PDB file of C-alpha atoms in Angstrom:
ATOM      1  CA  UNK A   1     -17.242  37.540  15.081  1.00 42.00           C
ATOM      2  CA  UNK A   2     -15.352  34.250  15.383  1.00 44.00           C
ATOM      3  CA  UNK A   3     -15.092  32.185  12.216  1.00 43.00           C
ATOM      4  CA  UNK A   4     -16.390  28.614  12.490  1.00 48.00           C
ATOM      5  CA  UNK A   5     -13.785  25.890  12.732  1.00 48.00           C
ATOM      6  CA  UNK A   6     -13.648  23.721   9.645  1.00 50.00           C
ATOM      7  CA  UNK A   7     -14.883  20.218  10.389  1.00 52.00           C
ATOM      8  CA  UNK A   8     -13.870  16.946   8.763  1.00 53.00           C
ATOM      9  CA  UNK A   9     -16.492  17.255   6.020  1.00 53.00           C
ATOM     10  CA  UNK A  10     -15.422  20.738   4.950  1.00 49.00           C
ATOM     11  CA  UNK A  11     -11.770  19.725   5.067  1.00 56.00           C
ATOM     12  CA  UNK A  12     -12.530  16.747   2.827  1.00 62.00           C
ATOM     13  CA  UNK A  13     -14.337  19.014   0.366  1.00 59.00           C
ATOM     14  CA  UNK A  14     -11.223  21.195   0.186  1.00 67.00           C
ATOM     15  CA  UNK A  15      -9.072  18.181  -0.677  1.00 84.00           C
ATOM     16  CA  UNK A  16     -11.232  17.027  -3.570  1.00 86.00           C
ATOM     17  CA  UNK A  17     -11.161  18.488  -7.054  1.00 94.00           C
ATOM     18  CA  UNK A  18      -8.711  18.648  -9.989  1.00 97.00           C
ATOM     19  CA  UNK A  19      -5.576  18.344  -7.856  1.00 97.00           C
ATOM     20  CA  UNK A  20      -6.758  15.090  -6.247  1.00 98.00           C
ATOM     21  CA  UNK A  21      -7.622  13.715  -9.679  1.00 98.00           C
ATOM     22  CA  UNK A  22      -4.200  14.706 -11.013  1.00 98.00           C
ATOM     23  CA  UNK A  23      -2.410  13.036  -8.106  1.00 98.00           C
ATOM     24  CA  UNK A  24      -4.509   9.893  -8.490  1.00 98.00           C
ATOM     25  CA  UNK A  25      -3.640   9.631 -12.197  1.00 98.00           C
ATOM     26  CA  UNK A  26       0.071  10.240 -11.566  1.00 98.00           C
ATOM     27  CA  UNK A  27       0.222   7.821  -8.634  1.00 98.00           C
ATOM     28  CA  UNK A  28      -1.536   5.108 -10.623  1.00 98.00           C
ATOM     29  CA  UNK A  29       0.936   5.535 -13.490  1.00 98.00           C
ATOM     30  CA  UNK A  30       3.918   5.200 -11.147  1.00 98.00           C
ATOM     31  CA  UNK A  31       2.399   2.162  -9.447  1.00 98.00           C
ATOM     32  CA  UNK A  32       1.940   0.539 -12.861  1.00 98.00           C
ATOM     33  CA  UNK A  33       5.610   1.206 -13.668  1.00 98.00           C
ATOM     34  CA  UNK A  34       6.653  -0.340 -10.368  1.00 98.00           C
ATOM     35  CA  UNK A  35       4.430  -3.370 -10.933  1.00 98.00           C
ATOM     36  CA  UNK A  36       5.910  -3.866 -14.405  1.00 98.00           C
ATOM     37  CA  UNK A  37       9.466  -3.523 -13.084  1.00 98.00           C
ATOM     38  CA  UNK A  38       8.731  -5.981 -10.270  1.00 98.00           C
ATOM     39  CA  UNK A  39       7.334  -8.502 -12.757  1.00 98.00           C
ATOM     40  CA  UNK A  40      10.320  -8.078 -15.088  1.00 98.00           C
ATOM     41  CA  UNK A  41      12.693  -8.678 -12.187  1.00 98.00           C
ATOM     42  CA  UNK A  42      10.695 -11.664 -10.890  1.00 98.00           C
ATOM     43  CA  UNK A  43      10.241  -9.931  -7.541  1.00 97.00           C
ATOM     44  CA  UNK A  44       6.514 -10.391  -6.974  1.00 96.00           C
ATOM     45  CA  UNK A  45       7.237 -11.867  -3.534  1.00 97.00           C
ATOM     46  CA  UNK A  46       9.418  -8.902  -2.498  1.00 96.00           C
ATOM     47  CA  UNK A  47       8.038  -5.689  -4.027  1.00 97.00           C
ATOM     48  CA  UNK A  48       9.690  -2.408  -3.005  1.00 98.00           C
ATOM     49  CA  UNK A  49       8.150   0.146  -0.661  1.00 98.00           C
ATOM     50  CA  UNK A  50       7.083   3.403  -2.318  1.00 98.00           C
ATOM     51  CA  UNK A  51       8.145   6.598  -0.569  1.00 98.00           C
ATOM     52  CA  UNK A  52       6.538   9.667  -2.119  1.00 98.00           C
ATOM     53  CA  UNK A  53       8.965  12.585  -1.915  1.00 98.00           C
ATOM     54  CA  UNK A  54       6.846  15.605  -0.985  1.00 98.00           C
ATOM     55  CA  UNK A  55       9.501  18.299  -0.457  1.00 95.00           C
ATOM     56  CA  UNK A  56       8.365  21.818  -1.418  1.00 95.00           C
ATOM     57  CA  UNK A  57       4.764  20.649  -1.865  1.00 97.00           C
ATOM     58  CA  UNK A  58       2.018  21.682   0.579  1.00 97.00           C
ATOM     59  CA  UNK A  59       0.676  19.597   3.431  1.00 98.00           C
ATOM     60  CA  UNK A  60      -2.695  19.469   1.665  1.00 97.00           C
ATOM     61  CA  UNK A  61      -1.118  17.422  -1.122  1.00 98.00           C
ATOM     62  CA  UNK A  62       0.091  14.908   1.448  1.00 98.00           C
ATOM     63  CA  UNK A  63      -3.464  14.636   2.811  1.00 98.00           C
ATOM     64  CA  UNK A  64      -4.652  13.942  -0.710  1.00 98.00           C
ATOM     65  CA  UNK A  65      -1.965  11.282  -1.176  1.00 98.00           C
ATOM     66  CA  UNK A  66      -2.898   9.655   2.126  1.00 98.00           C
ATOM     67  CA  UNK A  67      -6.502   9.409   0.918  1.00 98.00           C
ATOM     68  CA  UNK A  68      -5.116   7.505  -2.107  1.00 98.00           C
ATOM     69  CA  UNK A  69      -3.338   4.967   0.078  1.00 98.00           C
ATOM     70  CA  UNK A  70       0.127   6.509   0.428  1.00 98.00           C
ATOM     71  CA  UNK A  71       1.655   5.652   3.821  1.00 98.00           C
ATOM     72  CA  UNK A  72       5.299   6.724   3.411  1.00 98.00           C
ATOM     73  CA  UNK A  73       6.496  10.237   2.618  1.00 98.00           C
ATOM     74  CA  UNK A  74       9.988  11.643   2.192  1.00 98.00           C
ATOM     75  CA  UNK A  75      11.354  15.088   3.030  1.00 98.00           C
ATOM     76  CA  UNK A  76      14.853  16.532   2.843  1.00 96.00           C
ATOM     77  CA  UNK A  77      14.657  19.693   4.958  1.00 97.00           C
ATOM     78  CA  UNK A  78      14.081  19.379   8.690  1.00 98.00           C
ATOM     79  CA  UNK A  79      12.099  22.563   9.242  1.00 98.00           C
ATOM     80  CA  UNK A  80       9.665  21.775   6.444  1.00 98.00           C
ATOM     81  CA  UNK A  81       9.370  18.126   7.479  1.00 98.00           C
ATOM     82  CA  UNK A  82       8.786  18.946  11.160  1.00 98.00           C
ATOM     83  CA  UNK A  83       6.031  21.428  10.308  1.00 98.00           C
ATOM     84  CA  UNK A  84       4.251  19.024   7.979  1.00 98.00           C
ATOM     85  CA  UNK A  85       4.548  16.099  10.384  1.00 98.00           C
ATOM     86  CA  UNK A  86       2.949  18.200  13.126  1.00 98.00           C
ATOM     87  CA  UNK A  87       0.111  19.336  10.854  1.00 98.00           C
ATOM     88  CA  UNK A  88      -0.566  15.801   9.632  1.00 98.00           C
ATOM     89  CA  UNK A  89      -0.052  13.846  12.836  1.00 97.00           C
ATOM     90  CA  UNK A  90      -3.595  12.446  12.606  1.00 98.00           C
ATOM     91  CA  UNK A  91      -2.733  10.528   9.409  1.00 98.00           C
ATOM     92  CA  UNK A  92      -0.280   8.099  11.036  1.00 97.00           C
ATOM     93  CA  UNK A  93       2.222   8.416   8.174  1.00 98.00           C
ATOM     94  CA  UNK A  94       5.794   7.114   8.202  1.00 98.00           C
ATOM     95  CA  UNK A  95       8.186  10.019   7.611  1.00 98.00           C
ATOM     96  CA  UNK A  96      11.505   9.374   5.880  1.00 98.00           C
ATOM     97  CA  UNK A  97      14.266  11.964   6.078  1.00 98.00           C
ATOM     98  CA  UNK A  98      16.199  11.674   2.816  1.00 97.00           C
ATOM     99  CA  UNK A  99      18.376  14.793   2.600  1.00 95.00           C
ATOM    100  CA  UNK A 100      21.782  15.753   3.921  1.00 95.00           C
ATOM    101  CA  UNK A 101      21.384  16.094   7.680  1.00 97.00           C
ATOM    102  CA  UNK A 102      23.301  18.400   9.983  1.00 97.00           C
ATOM    103  CA  UNK A 103      24.157  16.820  13.325  1.00 97.00           C
ATOM    104  CA  UNK A 104      22.522  19.723  15.172  1.00 98.00           C
ATOM    105  CA  UNK A 105      19.174  18.790  13.578  1.00 98.00           C
ATOM    106  CA  UNK A 106      19.168  15.280  15.096  1.00 98.00           C
ATOM    107  CA  UNK A 107      17.079  16.340  18.111  1.00 98.00           C
ATOM    108  CA  UNK A 108      14.335  17.585  15.807  1.00 98.00           C
ATOM    109  CA  UNK A 109      14.408  14.737  13.290  1.00 98.00           C
ATOM    110  CA  UNK A 110      13.983  11.949  15.853  1.00 98.00           C
ATOM    111  CA  UNK A 111      10.714  13.535  16.990  1.00 98.00           C
ATOM    112  CA  UNK A 112       8.923  12.637  13.749  1.00 98.00           C
ATOM    113  CA  UNK A 113      11.101  10.443  11.494  1.00 98.00           C
ATOM    114  CA  UNK A 114      10.573   6.728  11.057  1.00 98.00           C
ATOM    115  CA  UNK A 115      13.842   6.519   9.114  1.00 98.00           C
ATOM    116  CA  UNK A 116      16.871   8.563   8.089  1.00 98.00           C
ATOM    117  CA  UNK A 117      18.226   7.580   4.670  1.00 98.00           C
ATOM    118  CA  UNK A 118      21.306   9.813   4.673  1.00 98.00           C
ATOM    119  CA  UNK A 119      23.637   8.684   7.460  1.00 98.00           C
ATOM    120  CA  UNK A 120      27.092   9.372   6.042  1.00 97.00           C
ATOM    121  CA  UNK A 121      29.479  10.025   8.941  1.00 97.00           C
ATOM    122  CA  UNK A 122      30.248   8.950  12.474  1.00 98.00           C
ATOM    123  CA  UNK A 123      29.413  12.341  13.989  1.00 98.00           C
ATOM    124  CA  UNK A 124      25.849  12.014  12.707  1.00 98.00           C
ATOM    125  CA  UNK A 125      25.538   8.511  14.160  1.00 98.00           C
ATOM    126  CA  UNK A 126      26.598   9.863  17.549  1.00 98.00           C
ATOM    127  CA  UNK A 127      24.186  12.810  17.338  1.00 98.00           C
ATOM    128  CA  UNK A 128      21.238  10.600  16.363  1.00 98.00           C
ATOM    129  CA  UNK A 129      22.018   8.103  19.133  1.00 98.00           C
ATOM    130  CA  UNK A 130      22.187  10.894  21.723  1.00 98.00           C
ATOM    131  CA  UNK A 131      18.914  12.405  20.498  1.00 98.00           C
ATOM    132  CA  UNK A 132      17.203   9.006  20.434  1.00 98.00           C
ATOM    133  CA  UNK A 133      18.212   8.296  24.035  1.00 98.00           C
ATOM    134  CA  UNK A 134      16.308  11.405  25.108  1.00 98.00           C
ATOM    135  CA  UNK A 135      13.351  10.853  22.774  1.00 98.00           C
ATOM    136  CA  UNK A 136      12.947   7.166  23.649  1.00 97.00           C
ATOM    137  CA  UNK A 137      12.825   7.994  27.341  1.00 96.00           C
ATOM    138  CA  UNK A 138      10.371  10.821  26.712  1.00 97.00           C
ATOM    139  CA  UNK A 139       7.943   9.038  24.390  1.00 97.00           C
ATOM    140  CA  UNK A 140       8.929   5.369  24.201  1.00 97.00           C
ATOM    141  CA  UNK A 141       9.267   5.613  20.435  1.00 97.00           C
ATOM    142  CA  UNK A 142      10.687   2.610  18.531  1.00 97.00           C
ATOM    143  CA  UNK A 143      14.259   2.560  17.171  1.00 98.00           C
ATOM    144  CA  UNK A 144      15.125   4.844  14.259  1.00 98.00           C
ATOM    145  CA  UNK A 145      15.849   3.040  10.995  1.00 98.00           C
ATOM    146  CA  UNK A 146      19.145   4.284   9.554  1.00 98.00           C
ATOM    147  CA  UNK A 147      20.402   3.790   6.005  1.00 98.00           C
ATOM    148  CA  UNK A 148      24.059   4.451   5.223  1.00 98.00           C
ATOM    149  CA  UNK A 149      24.208   6.820   2.270  1.00 98.00           C
ATOM    150  CA  UNK A 150      26.903   5.660  -0.130  1.00 98.00           C
ATOM    151  CA  UNK A 151      28.530   7.844  -2.762  1.00 96.00           C
ATOM    152  CA  UNK A 152      28.739   6.016  -6.077  1.00 93.00           C
ATOM    153  CA  UNK A 153      30.588   8.826  -7.859  1.00 87.00           C
ATOM    154  CA  UNK A 154      34.078   8.158  -9.117  1.00 70.00           C
ATOM    155  CA  UNK A 155      34.969  11.825  -8.579  1.00 56.00           C
ATOM    156  CA  UNK A 156      34.663  12.336  -4.830  1.00 50.00           C
ATOM    157  CA  UNK A 157      35.132  16.084  -5.280  1.00 44.00           C
ATOM    158  CA  UNK A 158      31.789  16.578  -6.987  1.00 46.00           C
ATOM    159  CA  UNK A 159      29.547  13.840  -5.677  1.00 51.00           C
ATOM    160  CA  UNK A 160      25.910  14.037  -4.560  1.00 61.00           C
ATOM    161  CA  UNK A 161      26.607  13.156  -0.952  1.00 80.00           C
ATOM    162  CA  UNK A 162      27.355   9.988   0.951  1.00 95.00           C
ATOM    163  CA  UNK A 163      30.187   8.004   2.457  1.00 97.00           C
ATOM    164  CA  UNK A 164      32.787   6.334   0.277  1.00 96.00           C
ATOM    165  CA  UNK A 165      32.180   2.589  -0.179  1.00 97.00           C
ATOM    166  CA  UNK A 166      35.258   1.844   1.916  1.00 97.00           C
ATOM    167  CA  UNK A 167      33.762   3.754   4.850  1.00 97.00           C
ATOM    168  CA  UNK A 168      30.607   1.616   4.999  1.00 98.00           C
ATOM    169  CA  UNK A 169      31.948  -1.145   7.324  1.00 98.00           C
ATOM    170  CA  UNK A 170      33.028   1.342  10.007  1.00 98.00           C
ATOM    171  CA  UNK A 171      29.746   3.264   9.835  1.00 98.00           C
ATOM    172  CA  UNK A 172      27.806  -0.010   9.974  1.00 98.00           C
ATOM    173  CA  UNK A 173      29.677  -1.043  13.104  1.00 98.00           C
ATOM    174  CA  UNK A 174      28.908   2.307  14.754  1.00 98.00           C
ATOM    175  CA  UNK A 175      25.227   2.130  13.844  1.00 98.00           C
ATOM    176  CA  UNK A 176      24.854  -1.490  14.903  1.00 98.00           C
ATOM    177  CA  UNK A 177      26.318  -0.662  18.293  1.00 97.00           C
ATOM    178  CA  UNK A 178      24.232   2.467  18.924  1.00 98.00           C
ATOM    179  CA  UNK A 179      21.229   2.125  21.235  1.00 96.00           C
ATOM    180  CA  UNK A 180      18.040   3.442  19.689  1.00 98.00           C
ATOM    181  CA  UNK A 181      19.292   3.113  16.120  1.00 98.00           C
ATOM    182  CA  UNK A 182      18.660   0.228  13.724  1.00 98.00           C
ATOM    183  CA  UNK A 183      21.005  -0.430  10.829  1.00 98.00           C
ATOM    184  CA  UNK A 184      18.492  -0.784   7.997  1.00 98.00           C
ATOM    185  CA  UNK A 185      20.769  -0.955   4.962  1.00 98.00           C
ATOM    186  CA  UNK A 186      22.217   1.367   2.339  1.00 98.00           C
ATOM    187  CA  UNK A 187      21.022   4.271   0.223  1.00 98.00           C
ATOM    188  CA  UNK A 188      22.419   5.924  -2.891  1.00 97.00           C
ATOM    189  CA  UNK A 189      21.579   8.315  -5.687  1.00 96.00           C
ATOM    190  CA  UNK A 190      22.726   7.370  -9.187  1.00 95.00           C
ATOM    191  CA  UNK A 191      25.517   9.774 -10.224  1.00 93.00           C
ATOM    192  CA  UNK A 192      24.550  12.514 -12.665  1.00 89.00           C
ATOM    193  CA  UNK A 193      25.193  11.481 -16.238  1.00 89.00           C
ATOM    194  CA  UNK A 194      26.098   7.910 -15.309  1.00 89.00           C
ATOM    195  CA  UNK A 195      24.394   4.655 -16.228  1.00 95.00           C
ATOM    196  CA  UNK A 196      21.971   4.053 -13.320  1.00 97.00           C
ATOM    197  CA  UNK A 197      22.034   0.286 -13.884  1.00 97.00           C
ATOM    198  CA  UNK A 198      25.804   0.180 -13.313  1.00 97.00           C
ATOM    199  CA  UNK A 199      25.449   2.391 -10.239  1.00 96.00           C
ATOM    200  CA  UNK A 200      22.709   0.263  -8.679  1.00 98.00           C
ATOM    201  CA  UNK A 201      24.581  -2.947  -9.477  1.00 98.00           C
ATOM    202  CA  UNK A 202      27.504  -1.508  -7.495  1.00 98.00           C
ATOM    203  CA  UNK A 203      25.156  -0.584  -4.629  1.00 98.00           C
ATOM    204  CA  UNK A 204      23.677  -4.102  -4.628  1.00 98.00           C
ATOM    205  CA  UNK A 205      27.175  -5.541  -4.219  1.00 98.00           C
ATOM    206  CA  UNK A 206      27.856  -3.216  -1.276  1.00 98.00           C
ATOM    207  CA  UNK A 207      24.519  -4.221   0.237  1.00 98.00           C
ATOM    208  CA  UNK A 208      25.362  -7.899  -0.184  1.00 98.00           C
ATOM    209  CA  UNK A 209      28.615  -7.533   1.715  1.00 98.00           C
ATOM    210  CA  UNK A 210      26.879  -5.550   4.454  1.00 98.00           C
ATOM    211  CA  UNK A 211      24.089  -8.087   4.949  1.00 98.00           C
ATOM    212  CA  UNK A 212      26.591 -10.929   5.214  1.00 98.00           C
ATOM    213  CA  UNK A 213      27.770  -9.370   8.473  1.00 98.00           C
ATOM    214  CA  UNK A 214      24.446  -7.816   9.513  1.00 98.00           C
ATOM    215  CA  UNK A 215      21.657 -10.145   8.294  1.00 98.00           C
ATOM    216  CA  UNK A 216      18.868  -7.682   9.147  1.00 98.00           C
ATOM    217  CA  UNK A 217      20.433  -4.800   7.191  1.00 98.00           C
ATOM    218  CA  UNK A 218      18.974  -5.802   3.823  1.00 98.00           C
ATOM    219  CA  UNK A 219      17.375  -2.483   2.889  1.00 98.00           C
ATOM    220  CA  UNK A 220      18.377  -0.764  -0.356  1.00 98.00           C
ATOM    221  CA  UNK A 221      16.978   2.741  -0.748  1.00 98.00           C
ATOM    222  CA  UNK A 222      17.488   3.570  -4.417  1.00 98.00           C
ATOM    223  CA  UNK A 223      15.580   4.713  -7.451  1.00 97.00           C
ATOM    224  CA  UNK A 224      13.801   7.933  -8.325  1.00 97.00           C
ATOM    225  CA  UNK A 225      11.361   8.986 -11.031  1.00 96.00           C
ATOM    226  CA  UNK A 226      13.874   8.643 -13.853  1.00 96.00           C
ATOM    227  CA  UNK A 227      15.501   5.346 -12.880  1.00 98.00           C
ATOM    228  CA  UNK A 228      13.102   3.291 -10.764  1.00 98.00           C
ATOM    229  CA  UNK A 229      13.130   0.346 -13.185  1.00 98.00           C
ATOM    230  CA  UNK A 230      16.900  -0.100 -12.894  1.00 98.00           C
ATOM    231  CA  UNK A 231      16.683   0.224  -9.111  1.00 98.00           C
ATOM    232  CA  UNK A 232      14.023  -2.494  -8.879  1.00 98.00           C
ATOM    233  CA  UNK A 233      16.106  -4.736 -11.136  1.00 98.00           C
ATOM    234  CA  UNK A 234      19.017  -4.519  -8.711  1.00 98.00           C
ATOM    235  CA  UNK A 235      17.055  -5.137  -5.550  1.00 98.00           C
ATOM    236  CA  UNK A 236      15.819  -1.768  -4.289  1.00 98.00           C
ATOM    237  CA  UNK A 237      13.563  -2.239  -1.272  1.00 98.00           C
ATOM    238  CA  UNK A 238      12.607   1.453  -1.018  1.00 98.00           C
ATOM    239  CA  UNK A 239      11.895   3.763  -3.978  1.00 98.00           C
ATOM    240  CA  UNK A 240      11.943   7.560  -3.542  1.00 98.00           C
ATOM    241  CA  UNK A 241       9.594   9.034  -6.152  1.00 98.00           C
ATOM    242  CA  UNK A 242       8.683  12.717  -6.272  1.00 98.00           C
ATOM    243  CA  UNK A 243       8.192  14.627  -9.521  1.00 96.00           C
ATOM    244  CA  UNK A 244       6.383  11.873 -11.453  1.00 98.00           C
ATOM    245  CA  UNK A 245       3.680  11.878  -8.763  1.00 98.00           C
ATOM    246  CA  UNK A 246       3.508  15.478  -7.532  1.00 98.00           C
ATOM    247  CA  UNK A 247       4.637  17.249 -10.674  1.00 95.00           C
ATOM    248  CA  UNK A 248       6.994  20.218 -10.893  1.00 90.00           C
ATOM    249  CA  UNK A 249       8.093  22.035  -7.753  1.00 81.00           C
ATOM    250  CA  UNK A 250       5.589  24.806  -6.838  1.00 78.00           C
ATOM    251  CA  UNK A 251       6.675  28.347  -7.642  1.00 67.00           C
ATOM    252  CA  UNK A 252       7.979  30.312  -4.673  1.00 58.00           C
ATOM    253  CA  UNK A 253       5.592  33.026  -3.522  1.00 50.00           C
TER     254      UNK A 253
END
């Protein structure tokens, strides 16, 4: 006997319950923090965009978040992101790839990503441009927003990823000249154990120099659960918040 296909009503019933309530409470708390940080920085006219980082959490949680008004989600593993994007295509979400990206994954990422926040080398620029040429012809999709990931660590041997600040101009030139790619700005993660305010002040200076040459590249992707206030203070346009909304990473089964 064939099981009945779950309709929209039954799917909605499955989304409701304690988990939806928990996400709503957490999301509201984060939004209040952002609002307070925006007010403190005098940025009411230019509030940052909230990207909810959903890595390791199930697609059902993203459906719940979408029902609460979330429009931007972030993932850092291509296979997981591609699967979720396919399952949730009906939601019309903007997908942000935020992790270290292998050049060979470019073909897959351009099929679903609105933006890549971790462009850190010329080889990746070339791979994304090549993949976008094919994807644009196939689907007519808009250009891919690309953020240059900048390493703010003093010790380059143990950093959390990204190009050195001195490499930003060359990468920017490559991105700006690549068809199908749009130079959106810069991204960084505050170094472990460092003062996030000092790190984001440094990133803001790098962003300022970049936007002098490329006036549309004003994006600053910075700030996570533990340091969003400092990021907003120094001009972050995109916040990447995960654990304070979704809670601890689910246990592996």
